[in-house]
Amino acid sequence: MASGEGENINDDRLLAALVLRDAREAAERSVVVGERAPRIDDRVVVGEVAQARSFNKRIGGEPLPPVPVAARGNSRMHALEREFVRRAHKLREGSRAQPPCKRGRRHDRSADQATCPAHREVVWPAAGAEDVEDATVCEAPGDTVPPATIPPELWISKGLIVRVVDESGAFKASHLQKGSVRRVDTTTGTADVELAVGGDVLCAVPQAYLETVVSRSCCQVEVVRGEYRGVIAELLERVPRRNHAVVRLNCAFNKLELELRMDDVCAFT
């Protein structure tokens, strides 16, 4: 297939249209004869286009000028439209499976919204102008999570040297004793701690009963909280008056010197 000058129809689109036209004619003939119509899919169209291109190259046909690419803004607009349609279908399907609404107070929300400062500043003032007592809130079973069940961020890891702090609980016999973490259970937020004195192992010690240790004799510490969590740093100075420690990071961070809290760094074995 060769094209003349001034023709603006893309060859791929033209070939695809011809293939679809032949498919339609074959389908109409099959209905008359009583046979099953041949199935045309994208693989057939791609194969036909590839064959036509190869034929044009062999006979020396000049290709048509490329179709101008759509502006980037238009492609983004089409992507936004597809995303809008997808989310609309998702919301429609979710509304069908949602249980009946029950009446309740406006503060019966999911835990993440109830504890987020941004939601407290934006949502609660708006709710104050409404009739909160008569508000209708749709809640699905299991959506509301009590704040007490949300596990805190785990800073403990295997090999850290920690101190047990439990004055009146199950671990009061080991109060203020140091030990090394031997195992961490991330599901429960607990750790097995081997005491430095006696070698006894305390099993399933909650993270709330452990604190970091930064002794005078240690030279290196591990950052356990914040932006540089997991980085090994050199301990330069302890400032007990402010409960801070001055550390120097490794070469990967250009030997940056920081003053961090004692709770954010910990010695390790």
mmCIF file of C-alpha atoms in Angstrom, residues 6 17 64 103 179 221:
data_model
loop_
_atom_site.group_PDB
_atom_site.id
_atom_site.type_symbol
_atom_site.label_atom_id
_atom_site.label_comp_id
_atom_site.label_asym_id
_atom_site.label_seq_id
_atom_site.Cartn_x
_atom_site.Cartn_y
_atom_site.Cartn_z
ATOM 1 C CA GLY A 6 -1.162 15.270 0.807
ATOM 2 C CA ALA A 17 -10.454 -0.247 9.346
ATOM 3 C CA LEU A 64 2.637 8.159 5.509
ATOM 4 C CA ARG A 103 -27.641 6.711 64.323
ATOM 5 C CA GLY A 179 20.240 -6.724 78.893
ATOM 6 C CA VAL A 221 25.401 3.790 68.799
#
